[in-house]
Amino acid sequence: MSKSIPDAALRRLPRYYRLLSQLQSQGVERISSSDLASLLGQTASQVRQDFHCLGNIGRQGVGYRVESLREQIAKLLGMQEACRVVIAGAGNIGRAVAGYSGLAREGFNVLALFDVNEEMQRSSVGNLQVLPMEKMASFMREHHVTIGVIAVPKNVGQEVADLMVAAGVKGIWNFAPTEIRVPAHIVVEDVRLLDSLMVLSARMRGGAGKK
Amino acid sequence: MSKSIPDAALRRLPRYYRLLSQLQSQGVERISSSDLASLLGQTASQVRQDFHCLGNIGRQGVGYRVESLREQIAKLLGMQEACRVVIAGAGNIGRAVAGYSGLAREGFNVLALFDVNEEMQRSSVGNLQVLPMEKMASFMREHHVTIGVIAVPKNVGQEVADLMVAAGVKGIWNFAPTEIRVPAHIVVEDVRLLDSLMVLSARMRGGAGKK
């Protein structure tokens, strides 16, 4: 697998993936870089450069094969292997993640939520029960969980991350607004909702024209 | 205000803003681009290039003044003017946004949530009441709301966006996993949570080394 995909290109892959999935479901077999670019509101040279990073070079006058390009991106994104996920924190964010149907569709299977709050533990989210936080580590080991979602308050984010790391997690999806420190072999992806709102605010002020 | 900040640089501003705020609260007065870069895990030349876009050139051997740089970025991000916000949809995402204390601290004042569900309308979120959706447009006009948050299901996202646009919104923060079409003078910032999870998954597979 190419290790050399630049981060900026990597972050565009989900968008390509969504568009290609949509085109495929509409029966489109081939598409040119310029048609893709105009559907995405970016330049054709950017599209060609990104796909070139993947080792996929569209043919002049013929374009890209939608199905094979989608499959290639799906593979890079790990969409073809089911992933086991647990969520720490059964507040609004934890519940929103657990209840999001798109996750299961893309192979991310949420197995359980954990919370320290006893009232939360009596509740359920969809068909998932909320379990006591002290059971998280043993549950994760037993079920070979690879992704942990941190949806707990900021002040306990690191503590929960340490538990997940000790329980053998490979990746952490972090919603707590704090920097999480983990060993180098663990991947952390931060979701900073406030940053996105600040970017909206800057764009509203004309700080930048468009996406 | 500079209209020429590239989107990629703009999206790094919130991170600079957070770090500079933290440094300022710790009493740090000046910082070099290389110290900033190592705190952020990026290159010093990237930092210098981004601040150069803002028209701020650090002095050789002296670095940047933390306070003035932070203020400049705050201004670009619109942090110095209070912003009026409403949320359409009082489900988990709407509640999570409404309950996030960081918003008010940065000047984003959530005035109300709206929902079509009558049970939701009898509930409250913090000290905010959930109001009937049919009151949203008149409420927005009356309170000069500039930012609308879309936290409704995908299939009604466009309908809600149209209501917001008609009610004079300037920016839409969209959590619905659907493309929202708006007139050119309205800014839409999409939050695609699933994309971020896909990026985590790709990075776990070695598709990209680091952030």
Tab-separated table of C-alpha atoms in Angstrom:
chain	number	residue	atom	x	y	z
A	1	MET	CA	0.000	0.000	0.000
A	2	SER	CA	1.342	3.404	-0.878
A	3	LYS	CA	2.726	5.048	2.238
A	4	SER	CA	3.317	8.286	0.415
A	5	ILE	CA	-0.163	9.797	0.122
A	6	PRO	CA	0.139	13.345	1.438
A	7	ASP	CA	-2.208	14.186	4.292
A	8	ALA	CA	-4.109	16.818	2.281
A	9	ALA	CA	-4.836	14.306	-0.497
A	10	LEU	CA	-5.797	11.662	2.060
A	11	ARG	CA	-8.364	14.022	3.559
A	12	ARG	CA	-9.995	14.443	0.147
A	13	LEU	CA	-10.396	10.685	-0.350
A	14	PRO	CA	-13.687	10.353	1.598
A	15	ARG	CA	-15.269	12.970	-0.659
A	16	TYR	CA	-14.092	11.162	-3.780
A	17	TYR	CA	-15.345	7.935	-2.260
A	18	ARG	CA	-18.816	9.357	-1.615
A	19	LEU	CA	-19.100	10.856	-5.090
A	20	LEU	CA	-17.857	7.700	-6.831
A	21	SER	CA	-20.313	5.577	-4.786
A	22	GLN	CA	-23.112	7.865	-5.898
A	23	LEU	CA	-22.017	7.764	-9.555
A	24	GLN	CA	-21.747	3.993	-9.430
A	25	SER	CA	-25.266	3.657	-8.024
A	26	GLN	CA	-26.433	5.856	-10.925
A	27	GLY	CA	-24.841	3.458	-13.385
A	28	VAL	CA	-21.997	5.758	-14.482
A	29	GLU	CA	-19.075	3.614	-15.681
A	30	ARG	CA	-16.441	6.150	-16.642
A	31	ILE	CA	-15.770	9.753	-15.724
A	32	SER	CA	-13.168	12.321	-16.743
A	33	SER	CA	-11.071	14.283	-14.257
A	34	SER	CA	-12.709	17.503	-15.408
A	35	ASP	CA	-16.243	16.159	-14.828
A	36	LEU	CA	-15.206	14.892	-11.390
A	37	ALA	CA	-13.589	18.247	-10.653
A	38	SER	CA	-16.666	20.243	-11.564
A	39	LEU	CA	-18.916	17.994	-9.436
A	40	LEU	CA	-16.556	18.584	-6.507
A	41	GLY	CA	-15.863	22.258	-7.074
A	42	GLN	CA	-12.117	21.786	-7.392
A	43	THR	CA	-9.630	21.811	-10.261
A	44	ALA	CA	-9.102	18.937	-12.686
A	45	SER	CA	-5.357	19.088	-12.102
A	46	GLN	CA	-5.916	18.575	-8.364
A	47	VAL	CA	-8.069	15.523	-9.080
A	48	ARG	CA	-5.475	14.080	-11.472
A	49	GLN	CA	-2.685	14.754	-8.989
A	50	ASP	CA	-4.580	13.059	-6.136
A	51	PHE	CA	-5.368	9.956	-8.182
A	52	HIS	CA	-1.809	9.899	-9.458
A	53	CYS	CA	-0.739	9.602	-5.781
A	54	LEU	CA	-2.872	6.474	-5.633
A	55	GLY	CA	-1.077	5.147	-8.697
A	56	ASN	CA	-4.227	5.476	-10.800
A	57	ILE	CA	-3.755	7.319	-14.046
A	58	GLY	CA	-6.896	7.993	-16.063
A	59	ARG	CA	-6.612	7.481	-19.811
A	60	GLN	CA	-6.730	10.514	-22.073
A	61	GLY	CA	-10.172	10.821	-23.622
A	62	VAL	CA	-11.477	7.838	-21.666
A	63	GLY	CA	-11.199	8.975	-18.069
A	64	TYR	CA	-11.329	6.859	-14.933
A	65	ARG	CA	-13.283	3.651	-14.427
A	66	VAL	CA	-15.707	4.569	-11.646
A	67	GLU	CA	-15.990	1.122	-10.098
A	68	SER	CA	-12.289	0.286	-9.927
A	69	LEU	CA	-11.366	3.773	-8.699
A	70	ARG	CA	-14.018	3.545	-5.978
A	71	GLU	CA	-12.745	0.113	-4.944
A	72	GLN	CA	-9.177	1.343	-4.821
A	73	ILE	CA	-10.120	4.260	-2.578
A	74	ALA	CA	-12.334	2.014	-0.426
A	75	LYS	CA	-9.346	-0.254	0.127
A	76	LEU	CA	-7.090	2.645	1.122
A	77	LEU	CA	-9.748	3.905	3.521
A	78	GLY	CA	-10.053	0.434	5.027
A	79	MET	CA	-13.729	0.282	4.020
A	80	GLN	CA	-13.523	-3.368	3.062
A	81	GLU	CA	-12.717	-4.747	6.487
A	82	ALA	CA	-15.183	-4.532	9.335
A	83	CYS	CA	-13.853	-2.496	12.247
A	84	ARG	CA	-14.841	-2.962	15.879
A	85	VAL	CA	-15.571	0.239	17.739
A	86	VAL	CA	-16.453	1.201	21.310
A	87	ILE	CA	-17.507	4.612	22.578
A	88	ALA	CA	-16.382	6.070	25.906
A	89	GLY	CA	-18.984	8.546	27.097
A	90	ALA	CA	-22.734	8.226	26.560
A	91	GLY	CA	-23.523	11.931	26.492
A	92	ASN	CA	-24.885	13.730	23.428
A	93	ILE	CA	-21.783	13.199	21.299
A	94	GLY	CA	-21.426	9.529	22.233
A	95	ARG	CA	-25.105	8.958	21.499
A	96	ALA	CA	-24.932	10.833	18.206
A	97	VAL	CA	-21.997	8.674	17.056
A	98	ALA	CA	-23.676	5.460	18.216
A	99	GLY	CA	-26.925	6.394	16.489
A	100	TYR	CA	-25.376	7.345	13.166
A	101	SER	CA	-26.447	4.721	10.637
A	102	GLY	CA	-23.699	5.670	8.172
A	103	LEU	CA	-21.070	4.045	10.403
A	104	ALA	CA	-22.377	0.501	10.155
A	105	ARG	CA	-22.969	0.928	6.430
A	106	GLU	CA	-19.266	1.688	5.962
A	107	GLY	CA	-18.143	-1.219	8.143
A	108	PHE	CA	-17.646	0.534	11.490
A	109	ASN	CA	-19.471	-1.630	14.017
A	110	VAL	CA	-20.133	0.028	17.339
A	111	LEU	CA	-20.223	-2.762	19.927
A	112	ALA	CA	-20.881	-0.807	23.129
A	113	LEU	CA	-20.909	2.522	24.952
A	114	PHE	CA	-19.335	3.059	28.363
A	115	ASP	CA	-20.035	5.716	30.967
A	116	VAL	CA	-19.243	6.373	34.628
A	117	ASN	CA	-22.717	7.762	35.262
A	118	GLU	CA	-25.062	5.169	36.774
A	119	GLU	CA	-28.161	6.769	35.349
A	120	MET	CA	-26.604	6.549	31.882
A	121	GLN	CA	-25.823	2.883	32.540
A	122	ARG	CA	-29.518	2.168	32.938
A	123	SER	CA	-30.268	3.718	29.561
A	124	SER	CA	-29.749	2.254	26.108
A	125	VAL	CA	-28.857	3.792	22.744
A	126	GLY	CA	-30.639	2.083	19.892
A	127	ASN	CA	-30.052	-1.582	20.613
A	128	LEU	CA	-26.810	-0.944	22.521
A	129	GLN	CA	-26.647	-0.916	26.281
A	130	VAL	CA	-24.519	1.589	28.138
A	131	LEU	CA	-22.008	-0.338	30.270
A	132	PRO	CA	-20.007	0.810	33.306
A	133	MET	CA	-16.698	2.436	32.394
A	134	GLU	CA	-14.695	0.008	34.551
A	135	LYS	CA	-15.716	-2.796	32.201
A	136	MET	CA	-14.381	-1.031	29.092
A	137	ALA	CA	-10.800	-2.355	29.083
A	138	SER	CA	-11.733	-6.017	29.542
A	139	PHE	CA	-14.548	-5.685	26.979
A	140	MET	CA	-12.137	-4.184	24.448
A	141	ARG	CA	-9.592	-6.984	24.926
A	142	GLU	CA	-12.247	-9.680	24.717
A	143	HIS	CA	-13.811	-8.291	21.530
A	144	HIS	CA	-10.569	-7.222	19.808
A	145	VAL	CA	-11.735	-3.629	19.481
A	146	THR	CA	-9.501	-1.595	17.156
A	147	ILE	CA	-11.093	1.879	17.354
A	148	GLY	CA	-11.988	3.752	20.537
A	149	VAL	CA	-14.146	6.863	20.431
A	150	ILE	CA	-13.465	9.426	23.164
A	151	ALA	CA	-16.657	11.350	23.904
A	152	VAL	CA	-15.979	12.137	27.561
A	153	PRO	CA	-15.300	15.536	29.160
A	154	LYS	CA	-11.933	17.152	28.446
A	155	ASN	CA	-10.496	16.553	31.929
A	156	VAL	CA	-10.773	12.754	31.674
A	157	GLY	CA	-9.860	12.423	27.991
A	158	GLN	CA	-6.247	11.391	28.616
A	159	GLU	CA	-7.208	8.876	31.305
A	160	VAL	CA	-9.683	7.195	28.961
A	161	ALA	CA	-7.121	7.215	26.129
A	162	ASP	CA	-4.590	5.475	28.417
A	163	LEU	CA	-7.161	2.770	29.214
A	164	MET	CA	-7.854	2.270	25.498
A	165	VAL	CA	-4.150	2.058	24.639
A	166	ALA	CA	-3.559	-0.490	27.411
A	167	ALA	CA	-6.497	-2.488	26.026
A	168	GLY	CA	-4.859	-2.745	22.595
A	169	VAL	CA	-6.684	-0.128	20.545
A	170	LYS	CA	-5.074	0.860	17.206
A	171	GLY	CA	-6.859	4.144	16.583
A	172	ILE	CA	-8.614	6.794	18.675
A	173	TRP	CA	-11.338	9.083	17.348
A	174	ASN	CA	-11.154	11.951	19.797
A	175	PHE	CA	-14.035	14.378	20.368
A	176	ALA	CA	-12.670	15.753	23.662
A	177	PRO	CA	-11.205	19.241	23.118
A	178	THR	CA	-7.813	18.289	24.509
A	179	GLU	CA	-4.525	16.968	23.110
A	180	ILE	CA	-4.299	13.213	23.670
A	181	ARG	CA	-0.807	11.730	24.108
A	182	VAL	CA	-0.385	8.150	22.886
A	183	PRO	CA	2.501	5.872	21.853
A	184	ALA	CA	3.722	6.410	18.290
A	185	HIS	CA	2.070	3.293	16.853
A	186	ILE	CA	-1.427	4.492	17.818
A	187	VAL	CA	-3.261	6.869	15.468
A	188	VAL	CA	-5.355	9.729	16.886
A	189	GLU	CA	-7.835	11.651	14.769
A	190	ASP	CA	-9.192	14.728	16.529
A	191	VAL	CA	-12.627	16.137	15.761
A	192	ARG	CA	-12.499	19.807	16.670
A	193	LEU	CA	-16.016	21.035	16.125
A	194	LEU	CA	-15.230	24.548	17.331
A	195	ASP	CA	-12.455	24.862	14.713
A	196	SER	CA	-14.973	24.185	11.977
A	197	LEU	CA	-17.293	26.856	13.369
A	198	MET	CA	-14.385	29.338	13.483
A	199	VAL	CA	-13.624	28.598	9.831
A	200	LEU	CA	-17.284	29.256	8.988
A	201	SER	CA	-17.090	32.546	10.856
A	202	ALA	CA	-13.886	33.571	9.036
A	203	ARG	CA	-15.382	32.668	5.651
A	204	MET	CA	-18.521	34.714	6.491
A	205	ARG	CA	-16.248	37.691	7.078
A	206	GLY	CA	-14.639	37.259	3.680
A	207	GLY	CA	-11.425	35.907	5.180
A	208	ALA	CA	-11.531	33.301	2.454
A	209	GLY	CA	-13.760	33.042	-0.551
A	210	LYS	CA	-14.683	29.447	-0.933
A	211	LYS	CA	-13.933	25.932	0.066
B	1	MET	CA	-9.192	42.252	5.478
B	2	SER	CA	-7.020	39.974	3.370
B	3	LYS	CA	-9.202	38.021	0.968
B	4	SER	CA	-6.276	35.967	-0.200
B	5	ILE	CA	-5.738	33.492	2.632
B	6	PRO	CA	-5.711	30.063	1.035
B	7	ASP	CA	-8.276	27.636	2.395
B	8	ALA	CA	-5.644	25.225	3.746
B	9	ALA	CA	-3.997	28.041	5.744
B	10	LEU	CA	-7.389	29.279	6.955
B	11	ARG	CA	-8.168	25.830	8.322
B	12	ARG	CA	-4.973	25.912	10.377
B	13	LEU	CA	-5.861	29.258	12.007
B	14	PRO	CA	-8.083	27.810	14.786
B	15	ARG	CA	-5.183	25.609	15.913
B	16	TYR	CA	-2.798	28.560	15.982
B	17	TYR	CA	-5.453	30.531	17.842
B	18	ARG	CA	-5.854	27.854	20.512
B	19	LEU	CA	-2.114	27.457	21.005
B	20	LEU	CA	-1.488	31.217	21.147
B	21	SER	CA	-4.336	31.621	23.673
B	22	GLN	CA	-2.739	28.944	25.814
B	23	LEU	CA	0.740	30.507	25.548
B	24	GLN	CA	-0.675	33.913	26.427
B	25	SER	CA	-2.400	32.535	29.519
B	26	GLN	CA	0.958	31.047	30.527
B	27	GLY	CA	2.584	34.466	30.249
B	28	VAL	CA	4.632	33.752	27.115
B	29	GLU	CA	5.255	37.041	25.273
B	30	ARG	CA	7.260	36.022	22.248
B	31	ILE	CA	7.716	32.786	20.349
B	32	SER	CA	9.774	31.738	17.336
B	33	SER	CA	8.301	30.006	14.307
B	34	SER	CA	10.388	26.919	15.075
B	35	ASP	CA	9.084	26.680	18.661
B	36	LEU	CA	5.508	27.135	17.409
B	37	ALA	CA	6.135	24.515	14.732
B	38	SER	CA	7.435	21.941	17.181
B	39	LEU	CA	4.474	22.504	19.523
B	40	LEU	CA	2.145	21.944	16.571
B	41	GLY	CA	4.014	19.089	14.936
B	42	GLN	CA	4.448	20.919	11.653
B	43	THR	CA	7.366	22.616	9.868
B	44	ALA	CA	8.651	26.099	10.740
B	45	SER	CA	8.479	27.098	7.087
B	46	GLN	CA	4.759	26.231	7.033
B	47	VAL	CA	4.185	28.407	10.107
B	48	ARG	CA	6.121	31.309	8.587
B	49	GLN	CA	4.284	30.954	5.294
B	50	ASP	CA	0.863	30.925	7.001
B	51	PHE	CA	1.623	34.026	9.093
B	52	HIS	CA	3.088	35.699	6.024
B	53	CYS	CA	-0.366	35.245	4.395
B	54	LEU	CA	-1.762	37.248	7.310
B	55	GLY	CA	0.809	39.959	6.635
B	56	ASN	CA	2.608	39.158	9.878
B	57	ILE	CA	6.337	38.665	9.515
B	58	GLY	CA	8.181	37.553	12.644
B	59	ARG	CA	11.507	39.238	13.274
B	60	GLN	CA	14.674	37.151	12.922
B	61	GLY	CA	15.942	36.122	16.345
B	62	VAL	CA	12.961	37.778	18.094
B	63	GLY	CA	10.009	35.808	16.771
B	64	TYR	CA	6.339	36.703	16.932
B	65	ARG	CA	4.574	38.703	19.627
B	66	VAL	CA	2.093	36.198	21.058
B	67	GLU	CA	-0.596	38.693	22.069
B	68	SER	CA	-0.729	40.674	18.840
B	69	LEU	CA	-0.575	37.565	16.670
B	70	ARG	CA	-3.410	36.007	18.668
B	71	GLU	CA	-5.493	39.172	18.308
B	72	GLN	CA	-4.887	39.313	14.600
B	73	ILE	CA	-6.010	35.724	14.146
B	74	ALA	CA	-8.996	36.285	16.458
B	75	LYS	CA	-10.068	39.169	14.252
B	76	LEU	CA	-9.785	37.111	11.078
B	77	LEU	CA	-11.802	34.333	12.693
B	78	GLY	CA	-14.446	36.829	13.724
B	79	MET	CA	-13.877	36.016	17.398
B	80	GLN	CA	-14.252	39.602	18.485
B	81	GLU	CA	-17.866	40.058	17.510
B	82	ALA	CA	-20.638	38.129	19.186
B	83	CYS	CA	-22.528	35.929	16.756
B	84	ARG	CA	-26.170	34.869	17.092
B	85	VAL	CA	-26.827	31.222	16.429
B	86	VAL	CA	-29.892	28.975	16.257
B	87	ILE	CA	-29.957	25.203	15.944
B	88	ALA	CA	-32.467	23.306	13.796
B	89	GLY	CA	-32.919	19.828	15.244
B	90	ALA	CA	-32.826	18.965	18.940
B	91	GLY	CA	-31.533	15.416	18.557
B	92	ASN	CA	-28.149	14.272	19.853
B	93	ILE	CA	-26.093	16.493	17.552
B	94	GLY	CA	-28.233	19.588	18.171
B	95	ARG	CA	-28.033	19.014	21.910
B	96	ALA	CA	-24.296	18.409	21.810
B	97	VAL	CA	-23.744	21.703	19.968
B	98	ALA	CA	-26.094	23.611	22.290
B	99	GLY	CA	-24.426	22.164	25.363
B	100	TYR	CA	-20.858	22.852	24.296
B	101	SER	CA	-19.520	25.553	26.577
B	102	GLY	CA	-16.652	26.437	24.223
B	103	LEU	CA	-19.089	28.121	21.831
B	104	ALA	CA	-20.206	30.873	24.180
B	105	ARG	CA	-16.620	31.424	25.327
B	106	GLU	CA	-15.627	32.205	21.738
B	107	GLY	CA	-18.601	34.495	21.153
B	108	PHE	CA	-21.071	32.124	19.499
B	109	ASN	CA	-24.325	32.613	21.360
B	110	VAL	CA	-26.909	29.914	20.823
B	111	LEU	CA	-30.324	31.562	21.256
B	112	ALA	CA	-32.669	28.639	20.645
B	113	LEU	CA	-33.185	25.140	19.286
B	114	PHE	CA	-36.058	24.169	17.007
B	115	ASP	CA	-37.604	20.787	16.348
B	116	VAL	CA	-40.712	19.363	14.678
B	117	ASN	CA	-41.105	16.713	17.364
B	118	GLU	CA	-43.606	17.736	20.042
B	119	GLU	CA	-41.957	15.652	22.725
B	120	MET	CA	-38.675	17.463	22.025
B	121	GLN	CA	-40.521	20.772	22.294
B	122	ARG	CA	-41.459	20.004	25.872
B	123	SER	CA	-37.802	19.372	26.749
B	124	SER	CA	-35.069	21.904	27.391
B	125	VAL	CA	-31.325	21.881	26.745
B	126	GLY	CA	-29.394	23.633	29.491
B	127	ASN	CA	-31.326	26.863	29.908
B	128	LEU	CA	-32.617	26.853	26.336
B	129	GLN	CA	-36.100	25.748	25.433
B	130	VAL	CA	-36.788	23.720	22.320
B	131	LEU	CA	-39.249	25.653	20.141
B	132	PRO	CA	-41.531	24.426	17.331
B	133	MET	CA	-39.828	24.424	13.929
B	134	GLU	CA	-42.543	26.616	12.383
B	135	LYS	CA	-41.421	29.459	14.637
B	136	MET	CA	-37.797	29.335	13.475
B	137	ALA	CA	-37.940	31.757	10.547
B	138	SER	CA	-39.729	34.532	12.449
B	139	PHE	CA	-37.458	34.030	15.474
B	140	MET	CA	-34.370	34.320	13.260
B	141	ARG	CA	-35.591	37.546	11.659
B	142	GLU	CA	-36.564	39.061	14.998
B	143	HIS	CA	-33.215	38.248	16.657
B	144	HIS	CA	-30.975	38.951	13.642
B	145	VAL	CA	-29.506	35.466	13.688
B	146	THR	CA	-26.445	35.145	11.441
B	147	ILE	CA	-25.533	31.476	11.829
B	148	GLY	CA	-27.911	28.536	11.461
B	149	VAL	CA	-26.902	25.044	12.540
B	150	ILE	CA	-28.485	22.192	10.588
B	151	ALA	CA	-28.767	19.143	12.828
B	152	VAL	CA	-31.844	17.576	11.257
B	153	PRO	CA	-32.075	14.302	9.279
B	154	LYS	CA	-30.560	14.275	5.798
B	155	ASN	CA	-33.895	14.256	3.950
B	156	VAL	CA	-35.042	17.603	5.405
B	157	GLY	CA	-31.637	19.346	5.383
B	158	GLN	CA	-32.294	21.328	2.193
B	159	GLU	CA	-35.765	22.397	3.326
B	160	VAL	CA	-34.379	23.734	6.613
B	161	ALA	CA	-31.524	25.482	4.774
B	162	ASP	CA	-34.060	27.221	2.500
B	163	LEU	CA	-35.960	28.467	5.572
B	164	MET	CA	-32.735	29.789	7.077
B	165	VAL	CA	-31.697	31.541	3.869
B	166	ALA	CA	-35.138	33.169	3.553
B	167	ALA	CA	-34.791	34.330	7.177
B	168	GLY	CA	-31.542	36.168	6.414
B	169	VAL	CA	-28.853	33.822	7.695
B	170	LYS	CA	-25.268	34.530	6.547
B	171	GLY	CA	-23.677	31.183	7.347
B	172	ILE	CA	-24.832	27.596	7.755
B	173	TRP	CA	-23.019	25.006	9.856
B	174	ASN	CA	-24.272	21.776	8.316
B	175	PHE	CA	-24.176	18.450	10.162
B	176	ALA	CA	-26.655	16.716	7.828
B	177	PRO	CA	-24.796	14.315	5.522
B	178	THR	CA	-26.156	15.923	2.377
B	179	GLU	CA	-25.066	18.667	-0.028
B	180	ILE	CA	-26.885	21.911	0.804
B	181	ARG	CA	-27.525	24.302	-2.095
B	182	VAL	CA	-27.617	28.004	-1.154
B	183	PRO	CA	-27.214	31.351	-2.952
B	184	ALA	CA	-23.595	32.400	-3.561
B	185	HIS	CA	-23.495	35.012	-0.768
B	186	ILE	CA	-24.255	32.418	1.929
B	187	VAL	CA	-21.382	30.381	3.366
B	188	VAL	CA	-21.871	26.695	4.172
B	189	GLU	CA	-19.416	24.755	6.314
B	190	ASP	CA	-20.083	21.023	6.284
B	191	VAL	CA	-19.149	18.808	9.209
B	192	ARG	CA	-18.684	15.337	7.774
B	193	LEU	CA	-18.015	13.158	10.785
B	194	LEU	CA	-17.833	9.971	8.756
B	195	ASP	CA	-15.056	11.458	6.592
B	196	SER	CA	-12.945	11.997	9.679
B	197	LEU	CA	-13.500	8.389	10.766
B	198	MET	CA	-12.495	7.189	7.285
B	199	VAL	CA	-9.295	9.226	7.520
B	200	LEU	CA	-8.558	7.610	10.899
B	201	SER	CA	-9.134	4.195	9.348
B	202	ALA	CA	-6.817	4.977	6.403
B	203	ARG	CA	-4.085	6.272	8.733
B	204	MET	CA	-4.409	3.088	10.856
B	205	ARG	CA	-3.759	1.069	7.722
B	206	GLY	CA	-0.586	2.997	7.007
B	207	GLY	CA	-2.179	4.927	4.148
B	208	ALA	CA	-0.562	8.016	5.636
B	209	GLY	CA	1.995	8.307	8.366
B	210	LYS	CA	1.013	11.251	10.450
B	211	LYS	CA	-1.143	14.333	10.646
